[in-house]
PDB file of N, CA and C in Angstrom:
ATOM      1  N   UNK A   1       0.826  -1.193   0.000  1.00 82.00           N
ATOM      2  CA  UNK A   1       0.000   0.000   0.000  1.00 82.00           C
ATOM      3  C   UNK A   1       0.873   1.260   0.000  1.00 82.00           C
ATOM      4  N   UNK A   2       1.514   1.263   0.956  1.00 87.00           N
ATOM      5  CA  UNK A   2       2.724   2.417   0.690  1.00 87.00           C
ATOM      6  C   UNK A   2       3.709   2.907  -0.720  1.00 87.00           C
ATOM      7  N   UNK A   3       4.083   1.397  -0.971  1.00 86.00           N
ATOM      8  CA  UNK A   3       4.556   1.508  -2.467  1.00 86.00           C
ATOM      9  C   UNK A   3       3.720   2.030  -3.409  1.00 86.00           C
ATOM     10  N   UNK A   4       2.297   2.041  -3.390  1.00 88.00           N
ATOM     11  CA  UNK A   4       1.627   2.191  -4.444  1.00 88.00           C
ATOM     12  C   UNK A   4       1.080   3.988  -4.017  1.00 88.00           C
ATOM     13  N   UNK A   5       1.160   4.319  -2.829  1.00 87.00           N
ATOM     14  CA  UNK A   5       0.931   5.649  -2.273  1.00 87.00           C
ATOM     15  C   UNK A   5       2.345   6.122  -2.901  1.00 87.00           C
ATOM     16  N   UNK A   6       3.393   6.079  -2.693  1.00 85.00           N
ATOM     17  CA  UNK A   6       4.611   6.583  -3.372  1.00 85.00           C
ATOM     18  C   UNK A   6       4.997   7.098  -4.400  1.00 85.00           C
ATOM     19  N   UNK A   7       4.639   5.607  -5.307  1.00 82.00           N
ATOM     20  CA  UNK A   7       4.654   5.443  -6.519  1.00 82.00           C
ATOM     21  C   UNK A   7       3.195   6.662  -7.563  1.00 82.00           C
ATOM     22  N   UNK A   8       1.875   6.820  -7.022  1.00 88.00           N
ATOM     23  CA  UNK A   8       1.234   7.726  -7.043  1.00 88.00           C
ATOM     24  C   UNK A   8       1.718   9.054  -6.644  1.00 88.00           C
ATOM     25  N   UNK A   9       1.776   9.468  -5.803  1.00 89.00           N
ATOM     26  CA  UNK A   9       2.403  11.181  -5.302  1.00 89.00           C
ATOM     27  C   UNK A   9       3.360  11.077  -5.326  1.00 89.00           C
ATOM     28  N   UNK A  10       4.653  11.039  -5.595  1.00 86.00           N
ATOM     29  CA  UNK A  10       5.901  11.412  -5.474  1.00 86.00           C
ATOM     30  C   UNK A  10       6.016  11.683  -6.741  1.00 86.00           C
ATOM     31  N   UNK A  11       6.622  12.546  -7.294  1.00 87.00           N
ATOM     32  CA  UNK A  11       6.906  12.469  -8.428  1.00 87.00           C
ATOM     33  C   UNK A  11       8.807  11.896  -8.933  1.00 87.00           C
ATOM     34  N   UNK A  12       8.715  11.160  -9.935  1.00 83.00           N
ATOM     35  CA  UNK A  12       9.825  10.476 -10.155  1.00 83.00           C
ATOM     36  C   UNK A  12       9.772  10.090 -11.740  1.00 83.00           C
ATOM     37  N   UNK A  13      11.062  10.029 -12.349  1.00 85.00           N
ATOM     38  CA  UNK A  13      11.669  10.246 -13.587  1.00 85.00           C
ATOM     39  C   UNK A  13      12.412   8.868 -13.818  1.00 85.00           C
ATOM     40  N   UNK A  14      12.489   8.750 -15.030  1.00 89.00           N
ATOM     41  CA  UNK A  14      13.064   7.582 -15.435  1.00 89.00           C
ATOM     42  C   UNK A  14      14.362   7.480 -16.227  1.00 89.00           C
ATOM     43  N   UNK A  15      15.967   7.273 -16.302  1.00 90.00           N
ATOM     44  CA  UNK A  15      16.594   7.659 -17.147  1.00 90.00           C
ATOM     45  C   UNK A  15      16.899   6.215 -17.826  1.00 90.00           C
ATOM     46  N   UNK A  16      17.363   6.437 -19.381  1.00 94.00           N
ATOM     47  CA  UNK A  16      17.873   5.745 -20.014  1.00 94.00           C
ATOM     48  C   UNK A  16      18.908   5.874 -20.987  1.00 94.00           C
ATOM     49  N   UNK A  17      19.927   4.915 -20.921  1.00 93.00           N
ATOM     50  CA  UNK A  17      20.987   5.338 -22.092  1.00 93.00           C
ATOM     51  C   UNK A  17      21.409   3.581 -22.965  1.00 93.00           C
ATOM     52  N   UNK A  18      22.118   4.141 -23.836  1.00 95.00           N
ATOM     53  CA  UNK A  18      23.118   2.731 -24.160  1.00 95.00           C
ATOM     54  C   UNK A  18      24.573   3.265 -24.239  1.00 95.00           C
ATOM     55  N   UNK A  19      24.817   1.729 -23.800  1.00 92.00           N
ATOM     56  CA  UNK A  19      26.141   1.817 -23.797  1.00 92.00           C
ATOM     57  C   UNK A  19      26.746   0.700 -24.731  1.00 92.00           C
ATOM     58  N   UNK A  20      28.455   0.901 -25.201  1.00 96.00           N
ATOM     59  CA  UNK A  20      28.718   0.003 -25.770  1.00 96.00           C
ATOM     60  C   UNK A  20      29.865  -0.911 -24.777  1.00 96.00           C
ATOM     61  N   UNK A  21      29.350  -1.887 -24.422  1.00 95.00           N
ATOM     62  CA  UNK A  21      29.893  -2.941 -23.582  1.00 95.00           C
ATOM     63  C   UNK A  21      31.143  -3.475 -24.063  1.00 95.00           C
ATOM     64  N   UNK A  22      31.355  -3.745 -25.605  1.00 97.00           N
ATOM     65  CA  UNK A  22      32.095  -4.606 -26.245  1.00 97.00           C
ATOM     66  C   UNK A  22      33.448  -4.488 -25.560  1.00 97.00           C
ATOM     67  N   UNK A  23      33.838  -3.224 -24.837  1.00 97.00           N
ATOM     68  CA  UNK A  23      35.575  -3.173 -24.200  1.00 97.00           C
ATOM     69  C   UNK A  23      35.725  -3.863 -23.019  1.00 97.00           C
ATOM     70  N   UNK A  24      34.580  -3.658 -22.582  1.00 97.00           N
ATOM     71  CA  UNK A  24      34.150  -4.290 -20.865  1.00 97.00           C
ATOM     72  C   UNK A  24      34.161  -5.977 -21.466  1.00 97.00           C
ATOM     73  N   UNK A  25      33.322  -6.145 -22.347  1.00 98.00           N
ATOM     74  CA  UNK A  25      33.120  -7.712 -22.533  1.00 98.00           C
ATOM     75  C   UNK A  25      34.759  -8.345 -22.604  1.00 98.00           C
ATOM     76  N   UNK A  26      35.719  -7.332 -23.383  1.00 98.00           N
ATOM     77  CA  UNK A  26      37.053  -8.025 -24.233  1.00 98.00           C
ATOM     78  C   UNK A  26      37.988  -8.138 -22.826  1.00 98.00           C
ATOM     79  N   UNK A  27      37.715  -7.169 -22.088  1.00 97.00           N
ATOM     80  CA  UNK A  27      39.010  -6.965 -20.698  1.00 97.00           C
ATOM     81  C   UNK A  27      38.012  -7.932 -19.838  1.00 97.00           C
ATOM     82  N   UNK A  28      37.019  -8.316 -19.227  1.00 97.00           N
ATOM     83  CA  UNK A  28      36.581  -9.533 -18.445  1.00 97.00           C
ATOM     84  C   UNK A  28      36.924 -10.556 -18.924  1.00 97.00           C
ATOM     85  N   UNK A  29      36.978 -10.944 -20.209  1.00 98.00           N
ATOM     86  CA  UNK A  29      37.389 -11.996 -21.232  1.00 98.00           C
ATOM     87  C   UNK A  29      38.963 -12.259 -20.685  1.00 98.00           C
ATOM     88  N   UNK A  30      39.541 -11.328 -20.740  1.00 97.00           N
ATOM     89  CA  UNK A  30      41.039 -11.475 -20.628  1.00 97.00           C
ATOM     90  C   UNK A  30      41.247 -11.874 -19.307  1.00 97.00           C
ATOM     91  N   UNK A  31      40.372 -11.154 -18.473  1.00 97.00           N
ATOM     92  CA  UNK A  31      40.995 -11.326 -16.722  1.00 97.00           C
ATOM     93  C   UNK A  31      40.651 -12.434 -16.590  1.00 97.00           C
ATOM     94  N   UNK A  32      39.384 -13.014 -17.206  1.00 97.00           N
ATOM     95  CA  UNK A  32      38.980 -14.187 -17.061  1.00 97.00           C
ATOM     96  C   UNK A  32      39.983 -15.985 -17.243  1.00 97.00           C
ATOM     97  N   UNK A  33      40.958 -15.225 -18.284  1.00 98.00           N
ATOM     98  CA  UNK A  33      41.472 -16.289 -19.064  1.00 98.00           C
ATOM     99  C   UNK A  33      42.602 -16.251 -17.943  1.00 98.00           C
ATOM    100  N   UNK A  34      43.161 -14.822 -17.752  1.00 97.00           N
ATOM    101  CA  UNK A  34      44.506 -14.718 -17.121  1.00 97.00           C
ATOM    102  C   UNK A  34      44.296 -15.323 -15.434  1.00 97.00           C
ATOM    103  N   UNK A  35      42.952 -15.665 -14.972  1.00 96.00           N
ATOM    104  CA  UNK A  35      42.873 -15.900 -13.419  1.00 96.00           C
ATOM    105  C   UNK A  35      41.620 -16.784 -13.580  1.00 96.00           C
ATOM    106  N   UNK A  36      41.968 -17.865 -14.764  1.00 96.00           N
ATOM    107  CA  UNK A  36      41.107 -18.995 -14.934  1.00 96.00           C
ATOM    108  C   UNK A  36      41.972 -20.116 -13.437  1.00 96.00           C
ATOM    109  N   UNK A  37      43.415 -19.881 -14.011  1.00 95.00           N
ATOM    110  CA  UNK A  37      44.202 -21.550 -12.664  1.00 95.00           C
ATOM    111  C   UNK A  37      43.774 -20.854 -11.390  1.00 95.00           C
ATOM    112  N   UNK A  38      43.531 -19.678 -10.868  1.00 96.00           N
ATOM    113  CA  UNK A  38      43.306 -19.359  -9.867  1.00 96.00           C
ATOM    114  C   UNK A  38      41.948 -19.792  -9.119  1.00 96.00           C
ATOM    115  N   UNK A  39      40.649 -20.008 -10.516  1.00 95.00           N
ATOM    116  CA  UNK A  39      39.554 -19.837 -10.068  1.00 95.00           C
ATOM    117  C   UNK A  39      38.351 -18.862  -9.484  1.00 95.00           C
ATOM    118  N   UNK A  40      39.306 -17.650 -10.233  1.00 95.00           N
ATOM    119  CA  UNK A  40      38.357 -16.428 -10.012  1.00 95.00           C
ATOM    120  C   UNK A  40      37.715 -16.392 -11.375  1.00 95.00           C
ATOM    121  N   UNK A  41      36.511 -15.953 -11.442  1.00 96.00           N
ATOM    122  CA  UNK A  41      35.673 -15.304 -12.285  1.00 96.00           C
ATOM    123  C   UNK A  41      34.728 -14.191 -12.553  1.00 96.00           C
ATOM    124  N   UNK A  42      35.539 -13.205 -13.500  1.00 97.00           N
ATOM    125  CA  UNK A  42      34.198 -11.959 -13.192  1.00 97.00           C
ATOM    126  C   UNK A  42      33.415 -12.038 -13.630  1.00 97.00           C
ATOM    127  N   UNK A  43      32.371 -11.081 -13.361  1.00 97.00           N
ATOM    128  CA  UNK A  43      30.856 -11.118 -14.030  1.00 97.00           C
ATOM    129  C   UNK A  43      30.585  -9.654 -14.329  1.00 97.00           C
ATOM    130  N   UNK A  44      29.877  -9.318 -15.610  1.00 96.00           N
ATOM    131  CA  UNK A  44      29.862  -7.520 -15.898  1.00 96.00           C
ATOM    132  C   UNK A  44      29.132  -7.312 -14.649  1.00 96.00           C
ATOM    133  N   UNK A  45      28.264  -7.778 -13.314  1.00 96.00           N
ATOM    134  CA  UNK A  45      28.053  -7.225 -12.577  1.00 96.00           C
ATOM    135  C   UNK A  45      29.324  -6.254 -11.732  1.00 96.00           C
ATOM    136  N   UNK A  46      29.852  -6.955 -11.775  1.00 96.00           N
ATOM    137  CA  UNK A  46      31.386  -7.124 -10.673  1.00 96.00           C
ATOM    138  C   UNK A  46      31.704  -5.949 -11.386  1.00 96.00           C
ATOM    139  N   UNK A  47      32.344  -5.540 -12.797  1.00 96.00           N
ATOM    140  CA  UNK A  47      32.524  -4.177 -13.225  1.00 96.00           C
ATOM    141  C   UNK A  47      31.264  -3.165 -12.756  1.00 96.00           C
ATOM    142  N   UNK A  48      29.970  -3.167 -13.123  1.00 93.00           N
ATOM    143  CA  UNK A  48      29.020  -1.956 -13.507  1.00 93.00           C
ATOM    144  C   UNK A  48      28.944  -1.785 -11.344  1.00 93.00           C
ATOM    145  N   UNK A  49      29.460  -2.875 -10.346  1.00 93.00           N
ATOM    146  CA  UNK A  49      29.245  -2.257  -9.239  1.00 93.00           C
ATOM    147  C   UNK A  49      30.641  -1.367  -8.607  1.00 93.00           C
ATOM    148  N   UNK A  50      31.806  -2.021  -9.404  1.00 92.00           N
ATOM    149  CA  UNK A  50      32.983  -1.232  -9.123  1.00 92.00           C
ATOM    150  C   UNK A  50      33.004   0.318 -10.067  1.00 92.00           C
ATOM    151  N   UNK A  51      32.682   0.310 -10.931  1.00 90.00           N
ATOM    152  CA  UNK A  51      32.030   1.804 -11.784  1.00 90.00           C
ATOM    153  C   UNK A  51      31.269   2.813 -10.783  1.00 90.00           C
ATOM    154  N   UNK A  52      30.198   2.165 -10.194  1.00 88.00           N
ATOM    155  CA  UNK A  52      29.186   2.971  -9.262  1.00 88.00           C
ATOM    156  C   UNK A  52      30.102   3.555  -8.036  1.00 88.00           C
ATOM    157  N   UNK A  53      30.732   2.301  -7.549  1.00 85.00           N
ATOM    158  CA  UNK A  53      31.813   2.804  -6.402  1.00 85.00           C
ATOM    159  C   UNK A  53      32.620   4.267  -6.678  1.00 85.00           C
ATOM    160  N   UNK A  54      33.423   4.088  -7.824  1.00 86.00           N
ATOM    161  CA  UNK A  54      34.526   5.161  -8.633  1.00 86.00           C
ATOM    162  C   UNK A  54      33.463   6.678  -8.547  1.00 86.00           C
ATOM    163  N   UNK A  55      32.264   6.435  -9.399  1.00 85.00           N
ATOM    164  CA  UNK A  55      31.798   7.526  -9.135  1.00 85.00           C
ATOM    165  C   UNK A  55      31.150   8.045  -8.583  1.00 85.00           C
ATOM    166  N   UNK A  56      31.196   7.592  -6.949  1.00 81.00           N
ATOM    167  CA  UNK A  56      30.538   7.879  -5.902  1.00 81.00           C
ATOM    168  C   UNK A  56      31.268   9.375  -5.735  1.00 81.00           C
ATOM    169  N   UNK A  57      30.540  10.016  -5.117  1.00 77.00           N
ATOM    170  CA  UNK A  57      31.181  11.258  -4.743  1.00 77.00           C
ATOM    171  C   UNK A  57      32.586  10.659  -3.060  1.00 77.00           C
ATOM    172  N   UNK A  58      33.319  11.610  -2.839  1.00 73.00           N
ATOM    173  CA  UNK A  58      34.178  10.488  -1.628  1.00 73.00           C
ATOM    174  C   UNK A  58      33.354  10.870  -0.776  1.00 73.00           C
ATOM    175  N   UNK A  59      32.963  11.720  -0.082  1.00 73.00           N
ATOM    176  CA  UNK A  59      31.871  12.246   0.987  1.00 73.00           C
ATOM    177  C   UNK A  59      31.032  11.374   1.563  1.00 73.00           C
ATOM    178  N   UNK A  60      30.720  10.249  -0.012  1.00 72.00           N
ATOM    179  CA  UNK A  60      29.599   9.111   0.444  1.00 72.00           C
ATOM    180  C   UNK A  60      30.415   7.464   0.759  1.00 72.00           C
ATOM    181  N   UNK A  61      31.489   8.072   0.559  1.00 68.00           N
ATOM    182  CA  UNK A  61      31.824   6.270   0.662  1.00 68.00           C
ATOM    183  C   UNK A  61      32.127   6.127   1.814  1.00 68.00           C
ATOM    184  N   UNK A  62      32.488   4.895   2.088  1.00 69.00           N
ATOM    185  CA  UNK A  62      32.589   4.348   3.211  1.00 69.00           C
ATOM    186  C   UNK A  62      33.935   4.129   3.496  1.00 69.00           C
ATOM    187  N   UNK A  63      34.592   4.667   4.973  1.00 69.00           N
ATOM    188  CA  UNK A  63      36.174   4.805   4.910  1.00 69.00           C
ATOM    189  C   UNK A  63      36.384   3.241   5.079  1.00 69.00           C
ATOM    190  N   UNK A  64      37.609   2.932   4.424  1.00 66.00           N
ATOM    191  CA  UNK A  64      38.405   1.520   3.927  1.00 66.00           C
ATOM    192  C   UNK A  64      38.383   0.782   5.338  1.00 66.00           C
ATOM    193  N   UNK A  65      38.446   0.865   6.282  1.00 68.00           N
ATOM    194  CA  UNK A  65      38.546   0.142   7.655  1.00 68.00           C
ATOM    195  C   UNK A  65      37.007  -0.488   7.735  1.00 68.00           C
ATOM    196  N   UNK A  66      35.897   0.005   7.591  1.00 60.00           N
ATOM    197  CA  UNK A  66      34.705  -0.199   7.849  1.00 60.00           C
ATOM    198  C   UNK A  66      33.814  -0.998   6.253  1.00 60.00           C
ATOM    199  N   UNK A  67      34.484  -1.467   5.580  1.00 58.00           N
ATOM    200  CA  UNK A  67      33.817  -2.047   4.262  1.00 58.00           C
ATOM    201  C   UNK A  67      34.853  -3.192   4.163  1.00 58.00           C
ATOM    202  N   UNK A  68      35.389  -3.833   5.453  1.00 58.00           N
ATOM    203  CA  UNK A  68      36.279  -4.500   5.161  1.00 58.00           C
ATOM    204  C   UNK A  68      35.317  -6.392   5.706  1.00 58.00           C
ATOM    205  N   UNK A  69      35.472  -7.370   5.325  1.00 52.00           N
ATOM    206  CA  UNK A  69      34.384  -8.051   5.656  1.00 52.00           C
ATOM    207  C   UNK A  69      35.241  -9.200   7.070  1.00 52.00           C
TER     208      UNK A  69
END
């Protein structure tokens, strides 16, 4: 009910773009191959959430001691 009260009065915008992935696809490809004996594997998630990080403003991030697991 709230969601749908929200979603009614608030007003909110939608953005959209494209992008071209193909450099992102070729460098995961590579890290992939180069840290296959290791057993790591990325996923374009793993880039598009380290992207969001970068252009966080610093104000919002979280200091390095406290994002540590």
């Amino acid at each position: 009910r709230r969601l749908l009260e929200a979603k009614t009065t608030i007003p909110h915008f939608y953005l959209e773009t494209e992008v071209d992935v193909a450099p992102l696809l070729a460098l995961r490809e590579r890290l992939n191959k180069a840290l296959e004996a290791e057993g790591l594997k990325f996923t374009v998630n793993d880039f598009i959430i380290k992207a969001m990080a970068m252009a966080m403003p610093t104000r919002w991030r979280m200091p390095p001691e406290s994002s540590k697991v």
